[in-house]
CSV table of C-alpha atoms in Angstrom, one decimal:
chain,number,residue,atom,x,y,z
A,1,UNK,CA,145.1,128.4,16.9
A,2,UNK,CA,145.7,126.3,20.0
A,3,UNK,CA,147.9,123.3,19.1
A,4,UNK,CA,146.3,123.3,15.6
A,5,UNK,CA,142.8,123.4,16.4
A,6,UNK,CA,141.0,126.7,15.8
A,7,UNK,CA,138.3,127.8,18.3
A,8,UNK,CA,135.4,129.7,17.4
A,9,UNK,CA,134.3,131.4,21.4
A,10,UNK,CA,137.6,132.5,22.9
A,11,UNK,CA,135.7,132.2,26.2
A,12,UNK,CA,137.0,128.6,27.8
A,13,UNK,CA,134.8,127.8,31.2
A,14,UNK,CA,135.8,126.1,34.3
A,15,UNK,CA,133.0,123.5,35.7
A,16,UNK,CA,133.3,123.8,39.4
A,17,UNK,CA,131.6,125.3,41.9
A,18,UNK,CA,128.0,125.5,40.1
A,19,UNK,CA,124.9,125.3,42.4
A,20,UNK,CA,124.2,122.2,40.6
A,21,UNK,CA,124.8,120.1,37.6
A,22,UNK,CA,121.8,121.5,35.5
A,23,UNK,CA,123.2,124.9,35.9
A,24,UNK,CA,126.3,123.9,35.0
A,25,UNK,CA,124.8,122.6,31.8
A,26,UNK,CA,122.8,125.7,31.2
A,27,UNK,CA,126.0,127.8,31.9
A,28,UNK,CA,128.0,125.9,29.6
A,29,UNK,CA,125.1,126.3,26.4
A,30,UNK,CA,124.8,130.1,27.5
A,31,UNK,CA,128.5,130.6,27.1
A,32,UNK,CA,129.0,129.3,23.8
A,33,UNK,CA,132.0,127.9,25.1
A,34,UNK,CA,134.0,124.8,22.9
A,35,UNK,CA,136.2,124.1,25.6
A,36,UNK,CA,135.9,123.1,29.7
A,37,UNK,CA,138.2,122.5,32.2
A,38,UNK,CA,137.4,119.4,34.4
A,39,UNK,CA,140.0,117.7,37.2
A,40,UNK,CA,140.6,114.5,38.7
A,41,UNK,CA,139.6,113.7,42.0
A,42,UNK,CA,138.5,110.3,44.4
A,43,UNK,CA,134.6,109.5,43.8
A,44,UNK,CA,132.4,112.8,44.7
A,45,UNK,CA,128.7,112.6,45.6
A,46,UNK,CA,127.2,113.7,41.6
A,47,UNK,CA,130.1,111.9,39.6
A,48,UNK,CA,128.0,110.2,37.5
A,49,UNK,CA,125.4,113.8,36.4
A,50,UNK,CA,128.8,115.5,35.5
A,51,UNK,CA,130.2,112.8,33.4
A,52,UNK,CA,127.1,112.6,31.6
A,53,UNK,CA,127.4,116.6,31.1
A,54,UNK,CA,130.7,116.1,29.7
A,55,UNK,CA,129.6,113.5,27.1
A,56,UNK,CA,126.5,115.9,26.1
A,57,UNK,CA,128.5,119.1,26.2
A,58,UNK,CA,129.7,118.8,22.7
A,59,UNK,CA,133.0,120.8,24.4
A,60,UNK,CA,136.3,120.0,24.1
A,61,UNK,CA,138.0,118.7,27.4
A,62,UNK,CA,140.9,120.7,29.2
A,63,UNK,CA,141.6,118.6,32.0
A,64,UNK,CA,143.8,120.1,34.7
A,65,UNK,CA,146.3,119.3,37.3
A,66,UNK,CA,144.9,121.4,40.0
A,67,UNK,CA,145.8,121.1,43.6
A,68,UNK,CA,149.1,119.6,42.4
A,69,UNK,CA,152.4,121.1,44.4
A,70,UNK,CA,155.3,119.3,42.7
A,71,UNK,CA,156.0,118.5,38.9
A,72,UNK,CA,155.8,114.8,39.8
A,73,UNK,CA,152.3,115.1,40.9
A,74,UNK,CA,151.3,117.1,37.7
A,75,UNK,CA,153.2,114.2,35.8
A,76,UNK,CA,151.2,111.6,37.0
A,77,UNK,CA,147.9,113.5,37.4
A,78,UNK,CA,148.5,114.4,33.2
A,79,UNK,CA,149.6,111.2,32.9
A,80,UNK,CA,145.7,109.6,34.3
A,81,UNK,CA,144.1,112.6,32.3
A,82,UNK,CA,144.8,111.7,29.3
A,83,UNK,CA,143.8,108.2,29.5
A,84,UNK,CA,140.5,109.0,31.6
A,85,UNK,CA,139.1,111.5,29.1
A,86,UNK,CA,141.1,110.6,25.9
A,87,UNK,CA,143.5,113.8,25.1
A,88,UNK,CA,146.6,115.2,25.2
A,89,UNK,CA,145.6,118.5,26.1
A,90,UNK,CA,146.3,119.3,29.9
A,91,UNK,CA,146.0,122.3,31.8
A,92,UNK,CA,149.3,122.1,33.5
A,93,UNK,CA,149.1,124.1,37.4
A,94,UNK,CA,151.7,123.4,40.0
A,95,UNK,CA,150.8,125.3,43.1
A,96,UNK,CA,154.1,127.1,44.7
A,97,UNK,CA,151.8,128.4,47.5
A,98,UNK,CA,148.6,127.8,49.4
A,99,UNK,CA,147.5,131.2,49.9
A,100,UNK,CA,148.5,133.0,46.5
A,101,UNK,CA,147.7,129.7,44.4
A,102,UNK,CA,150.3,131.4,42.6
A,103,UNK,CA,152.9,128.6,40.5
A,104,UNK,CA,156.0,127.1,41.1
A,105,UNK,CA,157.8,128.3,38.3
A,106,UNK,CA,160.6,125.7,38.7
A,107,UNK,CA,158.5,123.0,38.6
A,108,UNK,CA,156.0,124.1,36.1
A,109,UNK,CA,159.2,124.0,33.7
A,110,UNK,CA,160.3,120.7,34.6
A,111,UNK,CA,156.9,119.4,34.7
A,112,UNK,CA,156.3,120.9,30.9
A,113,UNK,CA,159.7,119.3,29.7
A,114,UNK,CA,158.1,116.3,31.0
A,115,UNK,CA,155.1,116.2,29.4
A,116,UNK,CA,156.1,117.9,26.1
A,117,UNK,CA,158.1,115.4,25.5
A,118,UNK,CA,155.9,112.9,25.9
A,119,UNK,CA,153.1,114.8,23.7
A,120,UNK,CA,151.0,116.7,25.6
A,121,UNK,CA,149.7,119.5,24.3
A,122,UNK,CA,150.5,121.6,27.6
A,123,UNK,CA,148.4,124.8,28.3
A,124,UNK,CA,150.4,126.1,31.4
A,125,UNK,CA,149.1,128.2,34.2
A,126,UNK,CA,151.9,130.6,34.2
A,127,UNK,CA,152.6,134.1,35.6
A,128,UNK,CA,153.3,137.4,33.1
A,129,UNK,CA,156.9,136.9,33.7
A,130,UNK,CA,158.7,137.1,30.2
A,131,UNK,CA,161.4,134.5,31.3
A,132,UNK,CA,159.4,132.0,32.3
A,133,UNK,CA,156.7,132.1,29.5
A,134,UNK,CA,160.6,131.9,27.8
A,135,UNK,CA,161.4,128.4,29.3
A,136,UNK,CA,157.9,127.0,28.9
A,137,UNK,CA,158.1,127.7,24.9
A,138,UNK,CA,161.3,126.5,25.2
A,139,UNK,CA,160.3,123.1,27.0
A,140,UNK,CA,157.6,123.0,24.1
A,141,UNK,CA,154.6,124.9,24.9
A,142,UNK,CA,153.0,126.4,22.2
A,143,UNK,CA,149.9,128.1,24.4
A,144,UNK,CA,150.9,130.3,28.2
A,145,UNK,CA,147.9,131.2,30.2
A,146,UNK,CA,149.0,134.0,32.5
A,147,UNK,CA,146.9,134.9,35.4
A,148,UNK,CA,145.1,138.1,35.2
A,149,UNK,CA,144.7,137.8,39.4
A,150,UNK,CA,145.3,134.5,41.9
A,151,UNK,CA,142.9,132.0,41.3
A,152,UNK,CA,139.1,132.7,42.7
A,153,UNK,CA,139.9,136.5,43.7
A,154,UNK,CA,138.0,138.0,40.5
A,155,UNK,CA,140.3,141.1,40.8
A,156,UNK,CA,140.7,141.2,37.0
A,157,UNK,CA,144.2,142.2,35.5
A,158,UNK,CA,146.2,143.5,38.5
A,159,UNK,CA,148.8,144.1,36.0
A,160,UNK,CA,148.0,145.6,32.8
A,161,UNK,CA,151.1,147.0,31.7
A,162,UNK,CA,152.7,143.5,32.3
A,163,UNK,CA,150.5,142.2,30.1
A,164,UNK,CA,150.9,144.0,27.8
A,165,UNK,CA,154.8,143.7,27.8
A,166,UNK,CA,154.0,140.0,27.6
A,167,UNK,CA,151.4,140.6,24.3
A,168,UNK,CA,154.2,142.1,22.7
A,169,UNK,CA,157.1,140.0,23.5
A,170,UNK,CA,155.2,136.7,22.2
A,171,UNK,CA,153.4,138.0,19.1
A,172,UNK,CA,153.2,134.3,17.7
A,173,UNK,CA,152.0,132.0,21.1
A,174,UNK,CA,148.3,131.9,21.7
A,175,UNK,CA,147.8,133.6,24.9
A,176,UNK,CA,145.0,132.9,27.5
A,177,UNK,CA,144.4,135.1,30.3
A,178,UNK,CA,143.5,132.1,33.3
A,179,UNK,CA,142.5,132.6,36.5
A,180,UNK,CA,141.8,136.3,38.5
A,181,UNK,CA,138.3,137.7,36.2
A,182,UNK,CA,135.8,138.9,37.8
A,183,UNK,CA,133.7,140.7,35.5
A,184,UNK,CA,132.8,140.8,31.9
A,185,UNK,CA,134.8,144.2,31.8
A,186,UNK,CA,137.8,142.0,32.7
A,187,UNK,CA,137.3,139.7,29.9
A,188,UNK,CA,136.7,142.4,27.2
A,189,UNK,CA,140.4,144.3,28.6
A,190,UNK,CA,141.8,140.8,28.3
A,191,UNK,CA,140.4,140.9,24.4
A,192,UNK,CA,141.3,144.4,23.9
A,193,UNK,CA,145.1,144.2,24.8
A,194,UNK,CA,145.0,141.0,22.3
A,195,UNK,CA,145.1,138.0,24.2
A,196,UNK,CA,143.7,135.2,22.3
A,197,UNK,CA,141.3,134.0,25.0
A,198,UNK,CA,140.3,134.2,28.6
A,199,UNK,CA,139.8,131.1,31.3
A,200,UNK,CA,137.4,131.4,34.1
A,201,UNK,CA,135.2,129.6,36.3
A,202,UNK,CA,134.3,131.3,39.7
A,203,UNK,CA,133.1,134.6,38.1
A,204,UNK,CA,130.2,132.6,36.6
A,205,UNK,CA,129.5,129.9,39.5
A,206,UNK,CA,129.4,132.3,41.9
A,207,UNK,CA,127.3,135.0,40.2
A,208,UNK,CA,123.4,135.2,41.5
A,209,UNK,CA,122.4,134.1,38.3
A,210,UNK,CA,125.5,131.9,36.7
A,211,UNK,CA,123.3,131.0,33.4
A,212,UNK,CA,122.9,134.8,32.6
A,213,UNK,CA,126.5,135.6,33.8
A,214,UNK,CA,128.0,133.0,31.2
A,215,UNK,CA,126.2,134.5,28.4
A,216,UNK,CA,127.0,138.5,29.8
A,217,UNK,CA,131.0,137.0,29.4
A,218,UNK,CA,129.6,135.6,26.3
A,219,UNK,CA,129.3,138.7,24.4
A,220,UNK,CA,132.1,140.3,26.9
A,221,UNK,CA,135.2,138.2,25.6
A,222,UNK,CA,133.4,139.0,21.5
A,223,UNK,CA,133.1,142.6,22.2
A,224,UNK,CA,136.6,142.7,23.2
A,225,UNK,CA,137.9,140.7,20.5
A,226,UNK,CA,136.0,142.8,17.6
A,227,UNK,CA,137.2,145.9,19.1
A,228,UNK,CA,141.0,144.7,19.1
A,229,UNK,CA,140.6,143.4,15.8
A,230,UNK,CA,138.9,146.8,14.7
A,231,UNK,CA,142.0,149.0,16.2
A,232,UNK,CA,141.6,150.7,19.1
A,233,UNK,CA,141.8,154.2,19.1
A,234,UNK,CA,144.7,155.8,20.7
A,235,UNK,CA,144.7,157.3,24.1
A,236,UNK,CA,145.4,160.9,25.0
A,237,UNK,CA,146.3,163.2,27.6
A,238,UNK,CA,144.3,165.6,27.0
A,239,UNK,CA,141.1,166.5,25.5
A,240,UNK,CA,140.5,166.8,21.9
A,241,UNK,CA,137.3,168.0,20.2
A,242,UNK,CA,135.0,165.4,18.3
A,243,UNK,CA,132.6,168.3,17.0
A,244,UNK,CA,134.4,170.2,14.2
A,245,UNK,CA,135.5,173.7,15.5
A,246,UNK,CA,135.5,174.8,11.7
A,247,UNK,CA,132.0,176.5,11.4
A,248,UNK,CA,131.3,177.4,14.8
A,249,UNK,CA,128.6,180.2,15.0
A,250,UNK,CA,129.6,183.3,16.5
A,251,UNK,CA,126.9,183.9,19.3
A,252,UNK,CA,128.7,185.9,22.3
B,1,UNK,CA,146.6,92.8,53.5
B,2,UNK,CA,146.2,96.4,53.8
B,3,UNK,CA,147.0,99.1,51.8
B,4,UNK,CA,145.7,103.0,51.5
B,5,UNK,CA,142.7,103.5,48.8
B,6,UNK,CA,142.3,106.8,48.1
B,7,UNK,CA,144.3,108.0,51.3
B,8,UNK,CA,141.9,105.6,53.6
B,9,UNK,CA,143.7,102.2,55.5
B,10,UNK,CA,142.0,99.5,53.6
B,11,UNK,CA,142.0,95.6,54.0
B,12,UNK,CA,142.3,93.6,50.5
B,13,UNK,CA,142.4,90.3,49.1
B,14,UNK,CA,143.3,91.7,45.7
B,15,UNK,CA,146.6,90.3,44.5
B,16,UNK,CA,146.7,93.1,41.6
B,17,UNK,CA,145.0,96.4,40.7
B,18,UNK,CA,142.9,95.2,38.4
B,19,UNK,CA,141.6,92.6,40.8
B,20,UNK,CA,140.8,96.0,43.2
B,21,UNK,CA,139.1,97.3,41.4
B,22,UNK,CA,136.8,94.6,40.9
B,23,UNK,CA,136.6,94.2,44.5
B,24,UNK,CA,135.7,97.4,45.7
B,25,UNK,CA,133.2,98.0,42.8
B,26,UNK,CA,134.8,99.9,40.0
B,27,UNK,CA,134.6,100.2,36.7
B,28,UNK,CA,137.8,100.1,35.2
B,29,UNK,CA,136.9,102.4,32.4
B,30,UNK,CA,135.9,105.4,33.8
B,31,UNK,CA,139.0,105.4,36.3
B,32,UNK,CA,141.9,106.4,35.9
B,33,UNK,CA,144.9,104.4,38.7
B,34,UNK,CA,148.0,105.3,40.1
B,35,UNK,CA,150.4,103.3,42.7
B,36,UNK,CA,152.6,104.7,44.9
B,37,UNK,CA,152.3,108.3,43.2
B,38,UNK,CA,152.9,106.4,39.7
B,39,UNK,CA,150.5,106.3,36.7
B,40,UNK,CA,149.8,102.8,35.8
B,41,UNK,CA,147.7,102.8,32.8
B,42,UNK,CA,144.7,100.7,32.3
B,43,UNK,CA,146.5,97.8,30.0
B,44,UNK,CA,148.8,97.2,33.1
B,45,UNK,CA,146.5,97.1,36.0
B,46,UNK,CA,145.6,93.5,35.5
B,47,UNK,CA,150.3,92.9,36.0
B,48,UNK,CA,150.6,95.1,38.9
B,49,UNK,CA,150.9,93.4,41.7
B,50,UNK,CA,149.6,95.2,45.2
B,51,UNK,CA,152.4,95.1,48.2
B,52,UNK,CA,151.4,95.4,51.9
B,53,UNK,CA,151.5,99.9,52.5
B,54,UNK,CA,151.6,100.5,49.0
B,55,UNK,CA,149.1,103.6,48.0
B,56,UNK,CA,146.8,103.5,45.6
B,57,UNK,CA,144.6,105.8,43.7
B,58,UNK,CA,141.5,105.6,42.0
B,59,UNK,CA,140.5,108.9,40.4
B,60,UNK,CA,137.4,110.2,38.5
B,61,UNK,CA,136.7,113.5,36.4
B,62,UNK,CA,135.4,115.9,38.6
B,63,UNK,CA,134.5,119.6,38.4
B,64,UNK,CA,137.7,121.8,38.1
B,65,UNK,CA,138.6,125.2,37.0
């Protein structure tokens, strides 16, 4: 459940980036996605195609606060999301640093006080680090989206056993691995260590064929999550037979 | 007077930010405004006066990841 509303795809897609709106649109069907991230910028040249996308998406909107560097620029840009496109949700980012996009995770906590407080329902870009996905519960967040990899790499989860720590320590907050996938294998790891969801965008814009890609993460992000939900057999150090020894014919 | 619209040096007659936005063209429902790195929502545009150098922005939904 994130804040209450129960999501049948766990894959959420980002919108940018597409080689144009129509493939965006196709991308977006092909996914099966219910929710996409959008931003707010000054007037672009196809603003009026992608609001009409939006409308006929059917998807629930996760604006964002991209490209924000302080927690008073994430206010105010949360603050003009919710009245442009009519929800509390907000994808909270506040950049600490232009080359690693990684967050500020000072401001991200003052920022979430902020908005929790005023009602947002704040989805924060956050790191695996147990203290600060501490401080943002703490501030009110009910949903952390750690980064698998910085933003736009597609490096995957560059820390698995981090992850995992964080799986364990918050059995009870929705987690959504944002930002870092590259392929569908990512996604299906991120389902298999029991994250609720994954976030992505570039992986499918940028693929050859971004339409086909969104459906390959499709069944991805559901592979992963029946195979967690089906138990996952554990792993071993060293080999064990799967044929039954019990029976074997004597023929040396 | 001029002010800065969307970062650009811009010459107005608009007393308020409603009145901008009429101006320059914009419909006030699919924007979303701020002054001076302040939200002002859409109810209050029409009572916000514009000052000589004050910054405005007029923001859209875009793409975004």
């Amino acid at each position: 459940m994130f804040y209450g509303i129960d999501l049948q795809s766990r894959l959420m897609l980002g919108t940018a980036q597409y080689p144009s709106p129509a493939v965006l649109r196709e991308a977006i069907a092909a996914s099966g996605t219910q929710v996409i991230t959008v931003s707010l910028r000054r007037e672009g040249p196809d603003g009026a195609a992608f609001r009409q996308i939006l409308s006929q998406s059917g998807c629930r909107i996760l604006p964002n606060t991209a490209g924000c560097h302080t927690a008073r620029e994430a206010i105010t840009t949360a603050r003009m999301a919710r009245e442009l496109f009519g929800t509390r949700w907000i994808k909270l980012e506040v950049i600490g640093h232009a080359d690693t996009l990684q967050p500020d995770p000072f401001a991200l906590v003052e920022a979430a006080r902020v908005l929790c407080a005023e009602g947002f329902k704040v989805f924060p870009y956050t790191t695996e680090d147990l203290v600060l996905g501490e401080k943002l519960v703490e501030a009110g967040c009910r949903v952390l989206m750690p980064w698998g990899a910085p933003i736009g790499s597609g490096q995957g989860l560059r820390n698995i056993e981090g992850l995992r720590a964080m799986r364990a320590h918050f059995p009870n907050v929705p987690l959504v691995i944002d930002a870092g996938i590259g392929a569908p294998s990512d996604a299906a790891r991120a389902m298999e260590l029991g994250f609720d969801a994954v976030l992505l965008n570039t992986a499918v814009a940028q693929a050859d064929d971004p339409v086909a890609m969104a459906a390959a993460f499709a069944r991805a992000v559901e592979a992963g999550r029946m195979a967690q939900a089906a138990g996952l057999m554990p792993r071993r150090d060293m080999a064990a037979p799967s044929t039954p020894v019990f029976g074997t014919a004597e023929l040396a | 007077m001029r002010i800065e619209l969307n970062g650009r040096p811009t010459e107005t007659e608009a007393a308020t930010l409603l009145a901008l936005l009429a101006e320059r063209g914009h419909d006030p429902v699919t924007v979303a405004t701020a002054l001076n790195g302040d939200f002002v929502p859409r109810e209050a545009r029409d009572t916000t006066p514009l000052h000589p150098g004050d910054r405005v922005e007029v923001l859209r939904p875009m793409q975004g990841g």
